[in-house]
Short mmCIF file of C-alpha atoms in Angstrom, two decimals:
data_model
loop_
_atom_site.label_atom_id
_atom_site.label_comp_id
_atom_site.label_asym_id
_atom_site.label_seq_id
_atom_site.Cartn_x
_atom_site.Cartn_y
_atom_site.Cartn_z
CA MET A 111 33.67 126.86 151.94
CA LEU A 112 33.80 124.44 149.01
CA SER A 113 31.16 122.30 150.69
CA LEU A 114 28.84 125.31 151.02
CA ARG A 115 29.36 126.28 147.38
CA LEU A 116 28.56 122.74 146.25
CA ALA A 117 25.43 122.81 148.37
CA ARG A 118 24.28 126.05 146.73
CA GLY A 119 24.51 124.53 143.26
CA ALA A 120 23.15 121.09 144.15
CA HIS A 121 20.03 119.52 142.70
CA PRO A 122 16.82 120.11 144.73
CA LEU A 123 16.57 116.37 145.47
CA VAL A 124 20.08 116.42 146.94
CA LEU A 125 19.17 119.43 149.09
CA LEU A 126 16.01 117.62 150.22
CA ARG A 127 18.03 114.62 151.36
CA ARG A 128 20.39 116.86 153.30
CA LEU A 129 17.41 118.61 154.86
CA LEU A 130 16.04 115.24 155.93
CA VAL A 131 19.39 114.43 157.56
CA ALA A 132 19.25 117.73 159.44
CA ALA A 133 15.67 116.99 160.57
CA ALA A 134 16.66 113.52 161.78
CA ALA A 135 19.65 115.01 163.61
CA ALA A 136 17.30 117.51 165.26
CA GLY A 137 15.16 114.63 166.52
CA VAL A 138 18.15 112.84 168.04
CA GLY A 139 19.45 116.05 169.57
CA PHE A 140 16.05 116.70 171.14
CA LEU A 141 16.00 113.21 172.69
CA LEU A 142 19.52 113.66 174.08
CA LEU A 143 18.58 117.02 175.59
CA CYS A 144 15.47 115.50 177.16
CA THR A 145 17.66 112.81 178.72
CA LEU A 146 20.01 115.46 180.08
CA GLY A 147 17.12 117.48 181.50
CA HIS A 148 15.75 114.42 183.27
CA ALA A 149 19.17 113.62 184.74
CA VAL A 150 19.57 117.18 186.04
CA ALA A 151 16.06 117.31 187.52
CA HIS A 152 16.32 113.84 189.14
CA PRO A 153 19.89 113.43 190.40
CA LYS A 154 18.90 110.49 192.64
CA GLU A 155 17.65 108.43 189.69
CA ALA A 156 21.05 107.88 188.07
CA GLU A 157 20.20 104.37 186.90
CA GLY A 158 17.04 105.54 185.14
CA SER A 159 18.95 108.34 183.43
CA VAL A 160 21.57 105.87 182.19
CA VAL A 161 18.82 103.64 180.77
CA ARG A 162 17.32 106.64 178.95
CA LEU A 163 20.70 107.54 177.52
CA LEU A 164 21.29 103.95 176.35
CA TRP A 165 17.94 103.91 174.54
CA CYS A 166 19.03 107.06 172.68
CA VAL A 167 21.79 104.98 171.05
CA VAL A 168 19.20 103.26 168.83
CA PRO A 169 17.93 106.42 167.06
CA LEU A 170 21.49 107.76 167.04
CA ALA A 171 22.71 104.73 165.09
CA ALA A 172 19.74 104.97 162.70
CA VAL A 173 20.50 108.61 161.92
CA VAL A 174 24.21 107.88 161.38
CA GLN A 175 23.30 105.12 158.94
CA PHE A 176 20.93 107.46 157.09
CA ALA A 177 23.57 110.20 156.94
CA VAL A 178 26.13 107.79 155.45
CA ALA A 179 23.60 106.59 152.85
CA VAL A 180 22.84 110.18 151.83
CA ALA A 181 26.53 111.03 151.61
CA ARG A 182 27.16 108.00 149.41
CA THR A 183 24.56 109.20 146.88
CA ASP A 184 25.78 112.80 146.87
CA PRO A 185 26.93 113.72 143.33
CA ALA A 186 29.49 116.16 144.76
CA ILE A 187 31.75 113.30 145.89
CA ARG A 188 31.80 111.54 142.52
CA LEU A 189 35.17 111.57 140.81
CA ARG A 190 35.38 114.12 138.00
CA GLU A 191 38.04 114.72 135.40
CA GLY A 192 40.60 117.33 136.39
CA LEU A 193 39.85 117.36 140.13
CA ASP A 194 43.08 115.54 140.93
CA ALA A 195 45.01 118.45 139.46
CA VAL A 196 43.55 120.83 142.06
CA GLY A 197 44.09 118.45 144.96
CA LEU A 198 40.62 116.90 145.10
CA GLY A 199 41.38 113.22 144.77
CA PRO A 200 39.40 110.32 146.25
CA VAL A 201 40.63 110.96 149.79
CA ALA A 202 39.82 114.67 149.66
CA LEU A 203 36.34 113.96 148.27
CA SER A 204 35.60 111.51 151.07
CA LEU A 205 36.70 114.13 153.60
CA LEU A 206 34.51 116.67 151.82
CA ALA A 207 31.53 114.33 152.20
CA ALA A 208 32.33 113.94 155.90
CA VAL A 209 32.45 117.71 156.39
CA SER A 210 29.15 118.18 154.54
CA THR A 211 27.51 115.51 156.68
CA ALA A 212 28.87 117.08 159.86
CA LEU A 213 27.48 120.47 158.82
CA SER A 214 24.02 119.01 158.14
CA CYS A 215 23.98 117.25 161.51
CA ALA A 216 25.26 120.38 163.29
CA VAL A 217 22.43 122.44 161.78
CA GLY A 218 19.94 119.87 163.05
CA SER A 219 21.50 119.86 166.52
CA CYS A 220 21.28 123.66 166.72
CA ALA A 221 17.62 123.51 165.67
CA ALA A 222 16.98 120.89 168.37
CA LEU A 223 18.55 123.15 171.00
CA LEU A 224 16.38 126.10 169.98
CA ILE A 225 13.20 124.01 170.00
CA TYR A 226 14.08 122.44 173.33
CA LEU A 227 14.79 125.77 175.01
CA GLU A 228 11.62 127.28 173.57
CA LEU A 229 9.41 124.44 174.82
CA ARG A 230 11.07 124.67 178.24
CA GLY A 231 10.21 128.36 178.40
CA ASN A 232 13.75 129.78 178.27
CA LEU A 233 13.53 131.85 175.07
CA HIS A 234 9.95 133.23 174.89
CA LEU A 235 10.02 133.60 171.12
CA THR A 236 6.66 132.05 170.19
CA SER A 237 3.32 131.25 171.74
CA LEU A 238 4.54 127.70 172.44
CA SER A 239 7.10 128.94 174.93
CA GLY A 240 6.83 126.96 178.16
CA SER A 241 4.15 124.59 176.83
CA ALA A 242 6.21 121.53 177.83
CA THR A 243 7.90 122.81 180.98
CA LYS A 244 6.71 119.89 183.11
CA LEU A 245 7.55 117.23 180.53
CA LEU A 246 11.04 118.65 179.85
CA ASP A 247 11.88 119.50 183.50
CA GLY A 248 12.19 123.18 182.66
CA ARG A 249 12.60 124.38 186.22
CA GLU A 250 16.20 123.19 186.49
CA PRO A 251 19.12 125.01 184.79
CA LEU A 252 21.09 123.11 182.19
CA PRO A 253 24.87 122.52 182.36
CA TRP A 254 26.00 124.03 179.07
CA ALA A 255 29.17 121.98 178.89
CA ALA A 256 27.08 118.80 178.93
CA VAL A 257 24.68 120.30 176.37
CA LEU A 258 27.47 121.06 173.90
CA THR A 259 29.05 117.64 174.48
CA LEU A 260 25.83 115.75 173.78
CA LEU A 261 24.98 117.84 170.71
CA SER A 262 28.45 117.30 169.25
CA VAL A 263 28.23 113.50 169.47
CA LEU A 264 26.09 113.02 166.36
CA PRO A 265 28.07 115.32 163.99
CA VAL A 266 31.34 113.71 165.06
CA LEU A 267 30.06 110.15 164.70
CA ALA A 268 28.38 110.87 161.35
CA ALA A 269 31.51 112.53 159.95
CA ALA A 270 33.72 109.68 161.15
CA ALA A 271 31.37 107.07 159.67
CA CYS A 272 31.35 108.89 156.32
CA ALA A 273 35.13 109.16 156.27
CA VAL A 274 35.48 105.43 156.98
CA MET A 275 32.71 104.09 154.73
CA LEU A 276 33.54 106.34 151.77
CA ARG A 277 37.31 105.95 151.90
CA PRO A 278 38.86 104.96 148.57
CA GLY A 279 39.65 101.27 148.15
CA GLU A 280 42.99 99.87 147.28
CA GLN A 281 41.71 98.70 143.87
CA THR A 282 38.97 99.96 141.64
CA PRO A 283 35.99 97.69 140.94
CA GLU A 284 37.00 97.53 137.28
CA GLY A 285 40.20 95.63 138.13
CA PRO A 286 43.73 96.60 137.16
CA ARG A 287 44.60 99.81 135.38
CA ALA A 288 44.56 99.93 131.59
CA ASP A 289 48.27 100.69 131.36
CA ASP A 290 49.24 97.68 133.49
CA THR A 291 50.44 95.01 131.05
CA SER A 292 51.88 92.58 133.57
CA PRO A 293 50.36 89.11 133.07
CA ALA A 294 50.64 88.36 136.79
CA VAL A 295 48.16 91.13 137.69
CA LYS A 296 44.60 89.80 137.90
CA ALA A 297 41.35 91.53 138.62
CA PRO A 298 40.21 91.04 142.22
CA GLU A 299 37.47 88.47 142.60
CA PRO A 300 34.16 89.99 143.67
CA LYS A 301 33.07 89.15 147.18
CA ARG A 302 30.17 86.75 147.32
CA THR A 303 27.14 88.67 148.53
CA TYR A 304 25.48 85.53 149.90
CA SER A 305 28.41 84.54 152.12
CA GLY A 306 26.88 86.28 155.14
CA LEU A 307 23.54 84.46 154.91
CA PRO A 308 24.52 81.40 157.02
CA TRP A 309 26.12 83.63 159.62
CA GLY A 310 23.03 85.83 159.69
CA VAL A 311 20.73 82.85 160.23
CA ALA A 312 23.00 81.54 162.99
CA VAL A 313 23.10 84.92 164.77
CA ILE A 314 19.30 85.28 164.55
CA ALA A 315 18.85 81.82 166.06
CA THR A 316 21.35 82.65 168.82
CA GLY A 317 19.55 85.89 169.63
CA LEU A 318 16.16 84.18 169.82
CA ALA A 319 17.59 81.44 172.03
CA LEU A 320 19.20 83.99 174.37
CA GLU A 321 15.97 85.93 174.56
CA SER A 322 14.00 82.79 175.38
CA TYR A 323 16.52 81.82 178.07
CA ALA A 324 16.48 85.31 179.63
CA SER A 325 12.68 85.29 179.88
CA ASN A 326 12.60 82.10 182.01
CA GLY A 327 13.54 81.45 185.60
CA SER A 328 13.38 84.28 188.12
CA ALA A 329 13.03 87.02 185.53
CA PRO A 330 10.56 89.91 186.00
CA PRO A 331 7.05 89.62 184.57
CA ALA A 332 6.76 89.53 180.80
CA GLU A 333 5.26 92.99 180.50
CA ALA A 334 8.12 94.49 182.54
CA LEU A 335 11.03 93.09 180.54
CA LEU A 336 11.19 95.48 177.61
CA ASN A 337 10.75 98.73 179.51
CA LEU A 338 11.20 101.91 177.52
CA PRO A 339 12.15 105.38 178.91
CA GLY A 340 9.41 106.66 181.18
CA ARG A 341 8.63 103.30 182.80
CA GLY A 342 9.64 102.24 186.26
CA ASP A 343 11.85 99.18 185.84
CA GLY A 344 14.94 98.77 183.71
CA PRO A 345 15.25 96.40 180.75
CA SER A 346 16.53 92.87 181.08
CA PRO A 347 20.15 92.67 179.79
CA GLY A 348 19.58 89.19 178.38
CA LEU A 349 16.46 90.29 176.54
CA VAL A 350 18.09 93.36 175.06
CA GLY A 351 21.16 91.32 174.10
CA GLY A 352 19.06 88.69 172.34
CA TRP A 353 17.07 91.36 170.54
CA LEU A 354 20.24 93.08 169.36
CA LEU A 355 21.69 89.76 168.18
CA ALA A 356 18.56 89.07 166.14
CA CYS A 357 18.82 92.55 164.58
CA LEU A 358 22.50 91.96 163.80
CA GLY A 359 21.61 88.66 162.16
CA PHE A 360 19.10 90.40 159.93
CA CYS A 361 21.76 92.92 158.88
CA LEU A 362 24.20 90.10 158.03
CA ALA A 363 21.60 88.10 156.12
CA GLY A 364 20.17 91.03 154.14
CA PRO A 365 22.60 90.93 151.18
CA GLY A 366 22.35 87.14 150.93
CA LEU A 367 18.55 87.22 150.99
CA THR A 368 18.51 89.88 148.28
CA HIS A 369 20.95 87.88 146.18
CA TRP A 370 18.93 84.66 146.42
CA CYS A 371 15.75 86.56 145.56
CA GLY A 372 17.48 87.44 142.28
CA VAL A 373 18.66 83.85 141.82
CA LEU A 374 15.13 82.50 142.25
CA LEU A 375 13.71 85.09 139.87
CA SER A 376 16.14 84.11 137.12
CA ALA A 377 15.92 80.34 137.74
CA GLY A 378 14.47 77.93 135.21
CA ARG A 379 13.59 79.38 131.83
CA PRO A 380 12.81 83.02 132.65
CA GLY A 381 11.37 85.52 130.26
CA PRO A 382 12.98 88.91 129.60
CA VAL A 383 11.26 90.63 132.53
CA ARG A 384 12.07 87.96 135.08
CA LEU A 385 15.64 87.54 133.85
CA LEU A 386 16.32 91.28 133.94
CA ALA A 387 14.77 91.61 137.40
CA GLY A 388 16.80 88.70 138.77
CA ARG A 389 20.11 89.89 137.36
CA ILE A 390 19.58 93.40 138.68
CA LEU A 391 18.75 92.08 142.16
CA GLN A 392 21.91 89.99 142.21
CA ASP A 393 23.98 92.99 141.14
CA ALA A 394 22.30 95.33 143.66
CA ALA A 395 22.55 92.94 146.61
CA PRO A 396 25.73 94.47 148.15
CA ARG A 397 24.24 97.98 148.19
CA LEU A 398 20.58 97.24 148.81
CA GLY A 399 20.73 94.16 151.03
CA ARG A 400 22.18 95.71 154.17
CA PRO A 401 19.65 98.60 154.45
CA LEU A 402 16.82 96.15 153.76
CA GLY A 403 18.12 93.90 156.53
CA VAL A 404 18.15 96.81 158.98
CA LEU A 405 14.61 97.77 157.92
CA CYS A 406 13.40 94.20 158.50
CA ALA A 407 15.12 94.13 161.91
CA VAL A 408 13.39 97.34 163.00
CA ALA A 409 10.05 96.10 161.65
CA SER A 410 10.38 92.86 163.62
CA GLY A 411 11.16 94.91 166.74
CA ALA A 412 8.02 96.95 166.10
CA LEU A 413 6.01 93.72 165.89
CA VAL A 414 7.44 92.64 169.26
CA ALA A 415 6.43 95.99 170.79
CA VAL A 416 2.91 95.62 169.39
CA GLU A 417 2.63 92.11 170.86
CA LEU A 418 3.85 93.26 174.28
CA TYR A 419 2.09 96.60 174.63
CA GLY A 420 -0.94 96.19 172.38
CA ALA A 421 -3.18 95.13 175.25
CA ALA A 422 -2.05 98.11 177.36
CA TRP A 423 -3.77 100.67 175.11
CA GLU A 424 -6.99 101.19 177.01
CA PRO A 425 -9.87 103.43 175.95
CA SER A 426 -9.60 105.28 179.26
CA GLY A 427 -6.45 107.02 178.09
CA ALA A 428 -3.73 104.89 179.69
CA ARG A 429 -0.64 104.58 177.52
CA PRO A 430 2.25 102.09 177.87
CA PHE A 431 4.88 104.75 177.09
CA GLY A 432 5.23 108.50 176.78
CA PRO A 433 5.57 110.90 173.84
CA LEU A 434 9.38 110.90 173.88
CA THR A 435 9.46 107.13 173.40
CA GLY A 436 7.03 107.49 170.52
CA LEU A 437 9.25 110.17 169.00
CA GLY A 438 12.28 107.90 169.22
CA ALA A 439 10.45 104.94 167.67
CA ALA A 440 9.08 107.08 164.84
CA LEU A 441 12.52 108.53 164.23
CA VAL A 442 14.13 105.08 163.98
CA MET A 443 11.46 103.76 161.62
CA ALA A 444 11.61 106.86 159.42
CA CYS A 445 15.42 106.77 159.21
CA VAL A 446 15.72 103.09 158.30
CA THR A 447 12.94 103.44 155.71
CA ALA A 448 14.59 106.50 154.20
CA THR A 449 17.94 104.68 154.18
CA ALA A 450 16.46 101.76 152.23
CA LEU A 451 14.85 104.14 149.73
CA THR A 452 18.12 106.04 149.36
CA ALA A 453 20.01 102.80 148.74
CA ALA A 454 17.45 101.83 146.09
CA LEU A 455 17.94 105.22 144.44
CA ASP A 456 21.70 104.72 144.57
CA THR A 457 21.46 101.36 142.81
CA ARG A 458 19.22 102.93 140.18
CA GLN A 459 21.74 105.69 139.54
CA SER A 460 24.59 103.17 139.32
CA ARG A 461 22.92 101.35 136.42
CA ALA A 462 21.72 104.49 134.60
CA ASP A 463 24.20 103.89 131.74
CA THR A 464 23.00 100.30 131.36
CA ALA A 465 19.37 101.40 131.22
CA ALA A 466 20.19 104.05 128.62
CA THR A 467 22.01 101.45 126.50
CA LEU A 468 19.03 99.10 126.65
CA LEU A 469 16.71 101.88 125.55
CA ARG A 470 18.99 102.70 122.62
CA LEU A 471 18.92 99.04 121.59
CA GLY A 472 15.13 99.21 121.31
CA ILE A 473 14.09 97.73 124.67
CA PRO A 474 10.72 99.30 125.58
CA ALA A 475 10.58 101.38 128.75
CA SER A 476 7.57 99.36 129.90
CA LEU A 477 9.83 96.31 130.21
CA LEU A 478 12.15 98.17 132.60
CA ARG A 479 9.17 99.30 134.67
CA SER A 480 7.81 95.74 134.77
CA ALA A 481 11.19 94.45 135.92
CA ALA A 482 11.23 97.03 138.73
CA ALA A 483 7.74 95.94 139.81
CA VAL A 484 8.78 92.27 139.78
CA ARG A 485 11.87 93.03 141.88
CA THR A 486 9.78 94.91 144.44
CA CYS A 487 7.18 92.15 144.69
CA ALA A 488 9.88 89.50 145.08
CA LEU A 489 11.58 91.36 147.91
CA VAL A 490 8.28 91.97 149.71
CA ALA A 491 7.24 88.34 149.26
CA VAL A 492 10.47 87.11 150.88
CA MET A 493 11.25 89.80 153.47
CA ALA A 494 7.76 90.40 154.87
CA PRO A 495 7.00 86.80 155.97
CA LEU A 496 10.51 86.40 157.36
CA THR A 497 10.15 89.61 159.37
CA TRP A 498 6.80 88.44 160.74
CA VAL A 499 8.17 85.02 161.71
CA VAL A 500 11.18 86.48 163.55
CA GLY A 501 8.98 89.05 165.29
CA GLU A 502 6.53 86.38 166.44
CA LEU A 503 9.33 84.10 167.64
CA ALA A 504 10.93 87.00 169.54
CA ALA A 505 7.63 87.92 171.23
CA MET A 506 6.61 84.34 172.05
CA PRO A 507 8.81 83.92 175.17
CA LEU A 508 7.60 87.27 176.53
CA THR A 509 3.86 86.76 176.15
CA ARG A 510 3.47 83.26 177.53
#
C-alpha cells in the first residue's frame, strides 16, 4: 500500500521509468509465452524448445539490470529524516524498492499475457484477435500452471536483485560516524575503480580465443554456428561460451575504462573544462562504467550478428531469423541503452549539490555544459573503437 501511495505522488519522470520497466517486462513475458506455445505445439522438438528458452535468458537479464537501475534512481528509497522512527530504515526502504519493482514487472507480465492470448485468438477483444495464430501456435491449449510459473520468473528475479543490490552497506561512504571519537577508527579506503580492467582484458582475450578454437576442426559451417530461435540447428556451446566470456570481460573492464578516460582528460596541464570533465568521469566510474560495459558488449554482439547474417538479407524476401528473434534483440538493445542513460542520470543527480555550489561561486553554466560534452565525446572516442575491434575479432573466426 505504501508503495502504491508513493507511486501516486511520484514525479512524472519517475512514473515514466517505471512504465518503461513494465513495457520491457511485457516484452520478456511475451517471448517466454511464445517459447511455451512452441513447446506445447511441438512436443517432439524438446531440444529446440530448450534452445529457445535459453535464448530468452539474454533479454531476461537485460530487463533485470534495467529494473535495478531504475530502482536505484527512485527518490522514494532515499533516506529521509524521521523515517527511522516509523520503521522505515535502510533495510525497509530496500525492501520497498524490491516490492515496487516486482509490481511493475507483474503489471508488464499481465499485459504480455493479455496481448499473447489476443493474438492467438483466445479473447476476441479487438480486430487483431487471431492475427498471429499460426506464428504463436494458437491451436494448442496452454498449461496454465506453466504460464503462471514463467510469468512469475521475472518479478521474482527483479525483486531479489533489487533487494541484494540496494541492501545497506556496513559503513556509509562518508566514513565513521560523527560521534565516534576513537582514534583507531579510520574511514574505509575507496575501492579502486580501475582494478577490474586487467581482469576484463584477460577475460575478453580468453573469450575470443575460445570462440576461435570452437570454430575450427569439425565444427558446423560458419553460418550455422550462431543459430537463433527459429533456425534449424542449435548453437555451438564453445561459441556461445566464448561470446559470453567476451561480454563478461567488457562488464569487468567498463569501470576501469571510464576511470582512465577521466585520467587522460585531466592529464598534463588541463584547462577548467577538461579538468572538471576528467574529475567527474573518475568519480562516476563505479556507477557509470558497468552499464557502459554492458552496452558495449551488446553492441559488439550486434556487430557480430551483422557480419554473420548481413549477406543473408536478400531482396527476394528471405530473412535469416524471424520476428520473435528481432523482438528479443530490440528488447536487449533498448534495455541496455536505457540502463546506461539511467546510470548517467543517477550520477548527475548524485552531484547536484556540487553543481549548485559551483554555480553559487560564479562558475558559468556554459562551463558545466561544455564539461558534459567533453565527457561524452571522450567516452565515445574510447568505447566505440574498442567495441568495433572486439566485434570484428569475434566475427573473424566465423566468417573465414
